[in-house]
PDB file of C-alpha atoms in Angstrom:
ATOM      1  CA  UNK L   1      71.194 110.415 107.962  1.00  0.00           C
ATOM      2  CA  UNK L   2      74.416 112.446 108.283  1.00  0.00           C
ATOM      3  CA  UNK L   3      74.705 111.794 112.036  1.00  0.00           C
ATOM      4  CA  UNK L   4      74.161 108.093 111.431  1.00  0.00           C
ATOM      5  CA  UNK L   5      77.014 108.075 108.907  1.00  0.00           C
ATOM      6  CA  UNK L   6      79.332 110.051 111.199  1.00  0.00           C
ATOM      7  CA  UNK L   7      79.022 107.353 113.843  1.00  0.00           C
ATOM      8  CA  UNK L   8      81.010 104.938 111.678  1.00  0.00           C
ATOM      9  CA  UNK L   9      84.065 107.174 111.229  1.00  0.00           C
ATOM     10  CA  UNK L  10      86.676 109.095 113.213  1.00  0.00           C
ATOM     11  CA  UNK L  11      85.793 112.778 113.897  1.00  0.00           C
ATOM     12  CA  UNK L  12      88.851 113.855 111.902  1.00  0.00           C
ATOM     13  CA  UNK L  13      87.347 112.143 108.845  1.00  0.00           C
ATOM     14  CA  UNK L  14      84.100 114.120 108.846  1.00  0.00           C
ATOM     15  CA  UNK L  15      85.292 116.648 106.288  1.00  0.00           C
ATOM     16  CA  UNK L  16      86.049 113.895 103.799  1.00  0.00           C
ATOM     17  CA  UNK L  17      82.827 112.047 104.674  1.00  0.00           C
ATOM     18  CA  UNK L  18      80.857 115.215 103.863  1.00  0.00           C
ATOM     19  CA  UNK L  19      82.627 115.600 100.540  1.00  0.00           C
ATOM     20  CA  UNK L  20      82.227 111.935  99.576  1.00  0.00           C
ATOM     21  CA  UNK L  21      78.547 111.853 100.546  1.00  0.00           C
ATOM     22  CA  UNK L  22      77.998 114.908  98.335  1.00  0.00           C
ATOM     23  CA  UNK L  23      79.562 113.077  95.374  1.00  0.00           C
ATOM     24  CA  UNK L  24      77.311 110.088  96.008  1.00  0.00           C
ATOM     25  CA  UNK L  25      74.074 112.018  96.456  1.00  0.00           C
ATOM     26  CA  UNK L  26      74.735 114.211  93.411  1.00  0.00           C
ATOM     27  CA  UNK L  27      75.353 111.091  91.312  1.00  0.00           C
ATOM     28  CA  UNK L  28      72.200 109.391  92.549  1.00  0.00           C
ATOM     29  CA  UNK L  29      69.823 112.351  92.593  1.00  0.00           C
ATOM     30  CA  UNK L  30      71.170 114.802  89.993  1.00  0.00           C
ATOM     31  CA  UNK L  31      72.825 112.322  87.587  1.00  0.00           C
ATOM     32  CA  UNK L  32      76.229 113.952  87.993  1.00  0.00           C
ATOM     33  CA  UNK L  33      79.568 112.199  87.484  1.00  0.00           C
ATOM     34  CA  UNK L  34      82.587 112.907  89.683  1.00  0.00           C
ATOM     35  CA  UNK L  35      86.207 111.940  88.982  1.00  0.00           C
ATOM     36  CA  UNK L  36      88.042 112.249  92.287  1.00  0.00           C
ATOM     37  CA  UNK L  37      91.673 112.937  93.011  1.00  0.00           C
ATOM     38  CA  UNK L  38      93.834 110.029  94.184  1.00  0.00           C
ATOM     39  CA  UNK L  39      92.430 108.586  97.405  1.00  0.00           C
ATOM     40  CA  UNK L  40      94.319 106.586  99.993  1.00  0.00           C
ATOM     41  CA  UNK L  41      92.904 103.185 101.057  1.00  0.00           C
ATOM     42  CA  UNK L  42      91.057 104.629 104.040  1.00  0.00           C
ATOM     43  CA  UNK L  43      89.383 107.304 101.928  1.00  0.00           C
ATOM     44  CA  UNK L  44      88.592 104.609  99.366  1.00  0.00           C
ATOM     45  CA  UNK L  45      86.941 102.511 102.056  1.00  0.00           C
ATOM     46  CA  UNK L  46      84.827 105.472 103.193  1.00  0.00           C
ATOM     47  CA  UNK L  47      83.716 106.337  99.666  1.00  0.00           C
ATOM     48  CA  UNK L  48      82.929 102.726  98.766  1.00  0.00           C
ATOM     49  CA  UNK L  49      80.876 102.289 101.940  1.00  0.00           C
ATOM     50  CA  UNK L  50      78.864 105.413 101.098  1.00  0.00           C
ATOM     51  CA  UNK L  51      78.327 104.253  97.505  1.00  0.00           C
ATOM     52  CA  UNK L  52      77.043 100.953  98.896  1.00  0.00           C
ATOM     53  CA  UNK L  53      74.421 102.889 100.854  1.00  0.00           C
ATOM     54  CA  UNK L  54      72.909 104.393  97.698  1.00  0.00           C
ATOM     55  CA  UNK L  55      71.015 101.999  95.390  1.00  0.00           C
ATOM     56  CA  UNK L  56      71.381 104.225  92.322  1.00  0.00           C
ATOM     57  CA  UNK L  57      75.124 104.909  92.369  1.00  0.00           C
ATOM     58  CA  UNK L  58      78.151 103.018  91.071  1.00  0.00           C
ATOM     59  CA  UNK L  59      81.901 103.643  91.216  1.00  0.00           C
ATOM     60  CA  UNK L  60      84.952 102.658  89.208  1.00  0.00           C
ATOM     61  CA  UNK L  61      88.459 102.552  90.705  1.00  0.00           C
ATOM     62  CA  UNK L  62      91.803 102.919  88.908  1.00  0.00           C
ATOM     63  CA  UNK L  63      95.339 103.414  90.180  1.00  0.00           C
ATOM     64  CA  UNK L  64      97.401 102.136  87.280  1.00  0.00           C
ATOM     65  CA  UNK L  65      98.370  98.712  88.605  1.00  0.00           C
ATOM     66  CA  UNK L  66      96.527  95.745  90.043  1.00  0.00           C
ATOM     67  CA  UNK L  67      97.784  96.295  93.562  1.00  0.00           C
ATOM     68  CA  UNK L  68      97.683 100.095  93.502  1.00  0.00           C
ATOM     69  CA  UNK L  69      97.406 101.700  96.921  1.00  0.00           C
ATOM     70  CA  UNK L  70      96.250 105.149  95.833  1.00  0.00           C
ATOM     71  CA  UNK L  71      93.422 105.236  93.296  1.00  0.00           C
ATOM     72  CA  UNK L  72      91.092 107.647  91.544  1.00  0.00           C
ATOM     73  CA  UNK L  73      87.372 106.979  91.722  1.00  0.00           C
ATOM     74  CA  UNK L  74      84.714 107.736  89.141  1.00  0.00           C
ATOM     75  CA  UNK L  75      81.367 108.118  90.926  1.00  0.00           C
ATOM     76  CA  UNK L  76      78.342 107.982  88.641  1.00  0.00           C
ATOM     77  CA  UNK L  77      74.656 107.036  88.322  1.00  0.00           C
ATOM     78  CA  UNK L  78      74.322 103.255  88.187  1.00  0.00           C
ATOM     79  CA  UNK L  79      73.056 103.261  84.589  1.00  0.00           C
ATOM     80  CA  UNK L  80      76.386 104.640  83.334  1.00  0.00           C
ATOM     81  CA  UNK L  81      78.810 102.171  81.736  1.00  0.00           C
ATOM     82  CA  UNK L  82      82.196 103.183  83.148  1.00  0.00           C
ATOM     83  CA  UNK L  83      84.592 100.597  81.719  1.00  0.00           C
ATOM     84  CA  UNK L  84      85.661 102.797  78.803  1.00  0.00           C
ATOM     85  CA  UNK L  85      85.676 106.112  80.655  1.00  0.00           C
ATOM     86  CA  UNK L  86      88.953 108.054  80.693  1.00  0.00           C
ATOM     87  CA  UNK L  87      90.280 108.057  84.255  1.00  0.00           C
ATOM     88  CA  UNK L  88      92.786 110.762  83.226  1.00  0.00           C
ATOM     89  CA  UNK L  89      95.943 109.043  84.444  1.00  0.00           C
ATOM     90  CA  UNK L  90      99.449 109.380  83.043  1.00  0.00           C
ATOM     91  CA  UNK L  91     102.872 107.997  83.915  1.00  0.00           C
ATOM     92  CA  UNK L  92     105.737 110.342  84.714  1.00  0.00           C
ATOM     93  CA  UNK L  93     108.937 108.457  83.869  1.00  0.00           C
ATOM     94  CA  UNK L  94     112.024 109.816  85.659  1.00  0.00           C
ATOM     95  CA  UNK L  95     115.578 108.895  84.636  1.00  0.00           C
ATOM     96  CA  UNK L  96     119.105 110.208  85.093  1.00  0.00           C
ATOM     97  CA  UNK L  97     122.635 109.550  83.898  1.00  0.00           C
ATOM     98  CA  UNK L  98     124.125 110.063  87.356  1.00  0.00           C
ATOM     99  CA  UNK L  99     125.148 106.955  89.288  1.00  0.00           C
ATOM    100  CA  UNK L 100     123.817 108.350  92.587  1.00  0.00           C
ATOM    101  CA  UNK L 101     120.372 108.396  91.001  1.00  0.00           C
ATOM    102  CA  UNK L 102     120.007 104.659  91.574  1.00  0.00           C
ATOM    103  CA  UNK L 103     120.142 105.194  95.333  1.00  0.00           C
ATOM    104  CA  UNK L 104     117.124 107.513  95.419  1.00  0.00           C
ATOM    105  CA  UNK L 105     114.144 106.357  97.451  1.00  0.00           C
ATOM    106  CA  UNK L 106     110.381 106.820  97.441  1.00  0.00           C
ATOM    107  CA  UNK L 107     110.565 109.763  99.853  1.00  0.00           C
ATOM    108  CA  UNK L 108     113.107 111.562  97.646  1.00  0.00           C
ATOM    109  CA  UNK L 109     110.773 111.516  94.650  1.00  0.00           C
ATOM    110  CA  UNK L 110     107.760 112.434  96.743  1.00  0.00           C
ATOM    111  CA  UNK L 111     109.527 115.380  98.348  1.00  0.00           C
ATOM    112  CA  UNK L 112     110.739 116.780  95.033  1.00  0.00           C
ATOM    113  CA  UNK L 113     107.302 116.520  93.398  1.00  0.00           C
ATOM    114  CA  UNK L 114     105.440 118.080  96.320  1.00  0.00           C
ATOM    115  CA  UNK L 115     108.152 120.746  96.458  1.00  0.00           C
ATOM    116  CA  UNK L 116     106.874 122.014  93.114  1.00  0.00           C
ATOM    117  CA  UNK L 117     103.604 122.973  94.781  1.00  0.00           C
ATOM    118  CA  UNK L 118     101.734 119.849  93.687  1.00  0.00           C
ATOM    119  CA  UNK L 119      98.925 118.640  95.946  1.00  0.00           C
ATOM    120  CA  UNK L 120      99.197 115.078  97.261  1.00  0.00           C
ATOM    121  CA  UNK L 121      95.837 114.246  95.709  1.00  0.00           C
ATOM    122  CA  UNK L 122      97.310 114.682  92.232  1.00  0.00           C
ATOM    123  CA  UNK L 123      99.902 111.943  92.785  1.00  0.00           C
ATOM    124  CA  UNK L 124      99.218 108.221  92.802  1.00  0.00           C
ATOM    125  CA  UNK L 125     101.655 105.421  93.534  1.00  0.00           C
ATOM    126  CA  UNK L 126     105.388 105.996  93.120  1.00  0.00           C
ATOM    127  CA  UNK L 127     107.197 102.980  91.651  1.00  0.00           C
ATOM    128  CA  UNK L 128     110.957 103.074  92.305  1.00  0.00           C
ATOM    129  CA  UNK L 129     112.644 100.863  89.702  1.00  0.00           C
ATOM    130  CA  UNK L 130     116.199  99.579  89.244  1.00  0.00           C
ATOM    131  CA  UNK L 131     116.844 102.099  86.471  1.00  0.00           C
ATOM    132  CA  UNK L 132     114.509 104.954  87.332  1.00  0.00           C
ATOM    133  CA  UNK L 133     111.058 105.748  88.632  1.00  0.00           C
ATOM    134  CA  UNK L 134     107.495 105.650  87.298  1.00  0.00           C
ATOM    135  CA  UNK L 135     104.969 107.902  89.013  1.00  0.00           C
ATOM    136  CA  UNK L 136     101.230 107.683  88.337  1.00  0.00           C
ATOM    137  CA  UNK L 137      99.901 111.242  88.105  1.00  0.00           C
ATOM    138  CA  UNK L 138      96.714 113.075  87.204  1.00  0.00           C
ATOM    139  CA  UNK L 139      96.708 113.991  83.513  1.00  0.00           C
ATOM    140  CA  UNK L 140      96.118 117.698  84.166  1.00  0.00           C
ATOM    141  CA  UNK L 141      99.481 118.151  85.924  1.00  0.00           C
ATOM    142  CA  UNK L 142     101.565 115.762  83.830  1.00  0.00           C
ATOM    143  CA  UNK L 143     102.974 118.398  81.468  1.00  0.00           C
ATOM    144  CA  UNK L 144     103.746 120.776  84.331  1.00  0.00           C
ATOM    145  CA  UNK L 145     105.727 118.071  86.115  1.00  0.00           C
ATOM    146  CA  UNK L 146     107.581 117.091  82.958  1.00  0.00           C
ATOM    147  CA  UNK L 147     108.707 120.687  82.429  1.00  0.00           C
ATOM    148  CA  UNK L 148     109.542 121.607  86.010  1.00  0.00           C
ATOM    149  CA  UNK L 149     110.894 118.457  87.662  1.00  0.00           C
ATOM    150  CA  UNK L 150     114.574 118.836  86.781  1.00  0.00           C
ATOM    151  CA  UNK L 151     116.132 117.472  89.962  1.00  0.00           C
ATOM    152  CA  UNK L 152     115.496 114.954  92.715  1.00  0.00           C
ATOM    153  CA  UNK L 153     117.506 115.258  95.938  1.00  0.00           C
ATOM    154  CA  UNK L 154     120.082 117.467  94.182  1.00  0.00           C
ATOM    155  CA  UNK L 155     120.472 114.993  91.316  1.00  0.00           C
ATOM    156  CA  UNK L 156     119.652 116.177  87.796  1.00  0.00           C
ATOM    157  CA  UNK L 157     116.909 114.129  86.137  1.00  0.00           C
ATOM    158  CA  UNK L 158     115.058 113.838  82.847  1.00  0.00           C
ATOM    159  CA  UNK L 159     111.325 113.215  82.548  1.00  0.00           C
ATOM    160  CA  UNK L 160     108.917 111.816  79.981  1.00  0.00           C
ATOM    161  CA  UNK L 161     105.134 111.449  79.940  1.00  0.00           C
ATOM    162  CA  UNK L 162     103.948 107.937  79.080  1.00  0.00           C
ATOM    163  CA  UNK L 163     100.489 106.386  78.694  1.00  0.00           C
ATOM    164  CA  UNK L 164      99.209 104.310  81.594  1.00  0.00           C
ATOM    165  CA  UNK L 165      99.746 101.142  79.559  1.00  0.00           C
ATOM    166  CA  UNK L 166     103.517 101.752  79.801  1.00  0.00           C
ATOM    167  CA  UNK L 167     103.579 101.747  83.601  1.00  0.00           C
ATOM    168  CA  UNK L 168     106.223  99.527  85.173  1.00  0.00           C
ATOM    169  CA  UNK L 169     105.192  98.746  88.724  1.00  0.00           C
ATOM    170  CA  UNK L 170     107.657  97.944  91.481  1.00  0.00           C
ATOM    171  CA  UNK L 171     107.405  95.247  94.081  1.00  0.00           C
ATOM    172  CA  UNK L 172     106.877  96.282  97.670  1.00  0.00           C
ATOM    173  CA  UNK L 173     110.086  95.704  99.654  1.00  0.00           C
ATOM    174  CA  UNK L 174     109.826  94.732 103.303  1.00  0.00           C
ATOM    175  CA  UNK L 175     112.620  94.416 105.833  1.00  0.00           C
ATOM    176  CA  UNK L 176     111.444  91.616 108.108  1.00  0.00           C
ATOM    177  CA  UNK L 177     111.969  91.739 111.853  1.00  0.00           C
ATOM    178  CA  UNK L 178     111.363  89.023 114.420  1.00  0.00           C
ATOM    179  CA  UNK L 179     110.164  90.376 117.752  1.00  0.00           C
ATOM    180  CA  UNK L 180     108.781  89.162 121.031  1.00  0.00           C
ATOM    181  CA  UNK L 181     106.272  91.324 122.893  1.00  0.00           C
ATOM    182  CA  UNK L 182     104.468  91.115 126.198  1.00  0.00           C
ATOM    183  CA  UNK L 183     101.229  92.144 124.474  1.00  0.00           C
ATOM    184  CA  UNK L 184      99.887  93.188 121.065  1.00  0.00           C
ATOM    185  CA  UNK L 185      99.431  96.817 122.108  1.00  0.00           C
ATOM    186  CA  UNK L 186     100.087  99.422 119.440  1.00  0.00           C
ATOM    187  CA  UNK L 187     102.512 101.429 121.560  1.00  0.00           C
ATOM    188  CA  UNK L 188     104.620  98.440 122.534  1.00  0.00           C
ATOM    189  CA  UNK L 189     105.039  97.000 119.048  1.00  0.00           C
ATOM    190  CA  UNK L 190     105.542 100.419 117.452  1.00  0.00           C
ATOM    191  CA  UNK L 191     108.190 101.159 120.070  1.00  0.00           C
ATOM    192  CA  UNK L 192     110.085  97.970 119.195  1.00  0.00           C
ATOM    193  CA  UNK L 193     109.869  98.545 115.422  1.00  0.00           C
ATOM    194  CA  UNK L 194     110.950 102.205 115.518  1.00  0.00           C
ATOM    195  CA  UNK L 195     113.436 101.653 118.374  1.00  0.00           C
ATOM    196  CA  UNK L 196     111.879 104.546 120.275  1.00  0.00           C
ATOM    197  CA  UNK L 197     111.160 104.416 123.982  1.00  0.00           C
ATOM    198  CA  UNK L 198     107.568 103.741 125.050  1.00  0.00           C
ATOM    199  CA  UNK L 199     107.229 107.346 126.285  1.00  0.00           C
ATOM    200  CA  UNK L 200     108.482 108.792 122.976  1.00  0.00           C
ATOM    201  CA  UNK L 201     106.186 106.647 120.789  1.00  0.00           C
ATOM    202  CA  UNK L 202     103.211 107.952 122.767  1.00  0.00           C
ATOM    203  CA  UNK L 203     103.797 111.452 121.354  1.00  0.00           C
ATOM    204  CA  UNK L 204     102.835 110.727 117.705  1.00  0.00           C
ATOM    205  CA  UNK L 205     100.063 108.333 118.795  1.00  0.00           C
ATOM    206  CA  UNK L 206      98.325 110.867 121.020  1.00  0.00           C
ATOM    207  CA  UNK L 207      98.896 113.609 118.424  1.00  0.00           C
ATOM    208  CA  UNK L 208      96.907 111.690 115.812  1.00  0.00           C
ATOM    209  CA  UNK L 209      99.949 110.996 113.638  1.00  0.00           C
ATOM    210  CA  UNK L 210      99.591 107.202 113.706  1.00  0.00           C
ATOM    211  CA  UNK L 211      97.252 105.251 111.461  1.00  0.00           C
ATOM    212  CA  UNK L 212      96.289 101.599 111.608  1.00  0.00           C
ATOM    213  CA  UNK L 213      94.984 100.394 108.251  1.00  0.00           C
ATOM    214  CA  UNK L 214      94.938 104.072 107.212  1.00  0.00           C
ATOM    215  CA  UNK L 215      92.587 105.027 110.055  1.00  0.00           C
ATOM    216  CA  UNK L 216      93.811 107.414 112.771  1.00  0.00           C
ATOM    217  CA  UNK L 217      94.398 105.510 115.999  1.00  0.00           C
ATOM    218  CA  UNK L 218      95.030 107.551 119.164  1.00  0.00           C
ATOM    219  CA  UNK L 219      94.650 104.726 121.696  1.00  0.00           C
ATOM    220  CA  UNK L 220      98.108 103.409 122.727  1.00  0.00           C
ATOM    221  CA  UNK L 221      96.506 100.196 124.024  1.00  0.00           C
ATOM    222  CA  UNK L 222      94.876  99.375 120.685  1.00  0.00           C
ATOM    223  CA  UNK L 223      95.459  95.694 119.957  1.00  0.00           C
ATOM    224  CA  UNK L 224      97.153  94.883 116.677  1.00  0.00           C
ATOM    225  CA  UNK L 225      96.328  91.758 114.711  1.00  0.00           C
ATOM    226  CA  UNK L 226      97.904  89.833 111.864  1.00  0.00           C
ATOM    227  CA  UNK L 227      97.784  91.773 108.602  1.00  0.00           C
ATOM    228  CA  UNK L 228      97.480  95.224 110.190  1.00  0.00           C
ATOM    229  CA  UNK L 229      99.307  98.076 108.470  1.00  0.00           C
ATOM    230  CA  UNK L 230     100.702 100.772 110.748  1.00  0.00           C
ATOM    231  CA  UNK L 231     102.025 104.131 109.546  1.00  0.00           C
ATOM    232  CA  UNK L 232     103.756 106.597 111.849  1.00  0.00           C
ATOM    233  CA  UNK L 233     104.284 110.063 110.439  1.00  0.00           C
ATOM    234  CA  UNK L 234     108.008 110.705 110.261  1.00  0.00           C
ATOM    235  CA  UNK L 235     108.944 107.086 111.013  1.00  0.00           C
ATOM    236  CA  UNK L 236     107.590 105.112 108.051  1.00  0.00           C
ATOM    237  CA  UNK L 237     105.283 102.118 107.921  1.00  0.00           C
ATOM    238  CA  UNK L 238     105.242  98.512 109.006  1.00  0.00           C
ATOM    239  CA  UNK L 239     102.950  95.519 108.664  1.00  0.00           C
ATOM    240  CA  UNK L 240     102.234  92.757 111.161  1.00  0.00           C
ATOM    241  CA  UNK L 241     103.024  89.727 109.007  1.00  0.00           C
ATOM    242  CA  UNK L 242     102.593  86.915 111.493  1.00  0.00           C
ATOM    243  CA  UNK L 243     101.646  86.373 115.115  1.00  0.00           C
ATOM    244  CA  UNK L 244     103.134  83.104 116.268  1.00  0.00           C
ATOM    245  CA  UNK L 245     102.973  81.021 119.400  1.00  0.00           C
ATOM    246  CA  UNK L 246     103.807  82.224 122.897  1.00  0.00           C
ATOM    247  CA  UNK L 247     107.283  81.845 124.350  1.00  0.00           C
ATOM    248  CA  UNK L 248     107.833  79.950 127.606  1.00  0.00           C
ATOM    249  CA  UNK L 249     107.641  83.292 129.383  1.00  0.00           C
ATOM    250  CA  UNK L 250     104.276  84.058 127.801  1.00  0.00           C
ATOM    251  CA  UNK L 251     105.456  86.618 125.247  1.00  0.00           C
ATOM    252  CA  UNK L 252     104.093  86.844 121.717  1.00  0.00           C
ATOM    253  CA  UNK L 253     106.354  85.879 118.824  1.00  0.00           C
ATOM    254  CA  UNK L 254     105.881  88.350 115.972  1.00  0.00           C
ATOM    255  CA  UNK L 255     107.082  88.722 112.404  1.00  0.00           C
ATOM    256  CA  UNK L 256     106.908  92.351 111.274  1.00  0.00           C
ATOM    257  CA  UNK L 257     107.705  93.789 107.859  1.00  0.00           C
ATOM    258  CA  UNK L 258     109.084  97.333 107.733  1.00  0.00           C
ATOM    259  CA  UNK L 259     108.626  99.129 104.408  1.00  0.00           C
ATOM    260  CA  UNK L 260     111.914 100.223 102.863  1.00  0.00           C
TER     261      UNK L 260
END
């Protein structure tokens, strides 16, 4: 059974597959309930696909907002009613009186939180707002963060713990780019978006630092399609918004959105 499951996923994902399958089998066979840490969309896909394989297991997802990217899962026997279960989420509200504070970005908040020794799995989505930031966090580290997060990118901040119902979510901001490309290859489009040479973009791809739809993709010739999300470690993320008609020279017209 395990080898059959492995065949559906990248070798680098086997450790998580093992862990997720254990949650599922323990829920179905030993009636155990497991509240996971925050999972990214790829991990969520893996867990959901494994839950779907077991007839006696159900799962509830919660990330704080309707379009949450990172979510916690509650894996349980299918007879459990999960709607009223506590998913143990809190909101860390971050504010400051300094004017420079308004220029802080997602990566600034992330870096400062992880710099306190917090594991990534304890942090959900980070919502950068016009007047501050709301971070969805696991309840068991909320107080620690509130006491110890005193600065973000050398700017003094104040924090407050709020219930999940007080979360203010931010809209995803995309910087759109119009491109033309000879093909839909991953390396070519990623090269154009990041403004790196084709030879330089091959380095993170072949090193396993590029994900397409949150799945590691090491093949430079992988063909992108409309709607694909590409993340390149150290260079951000972009989404293929639209693939248009061909130019007279046979090149693809593309609309790409770069996350800012």
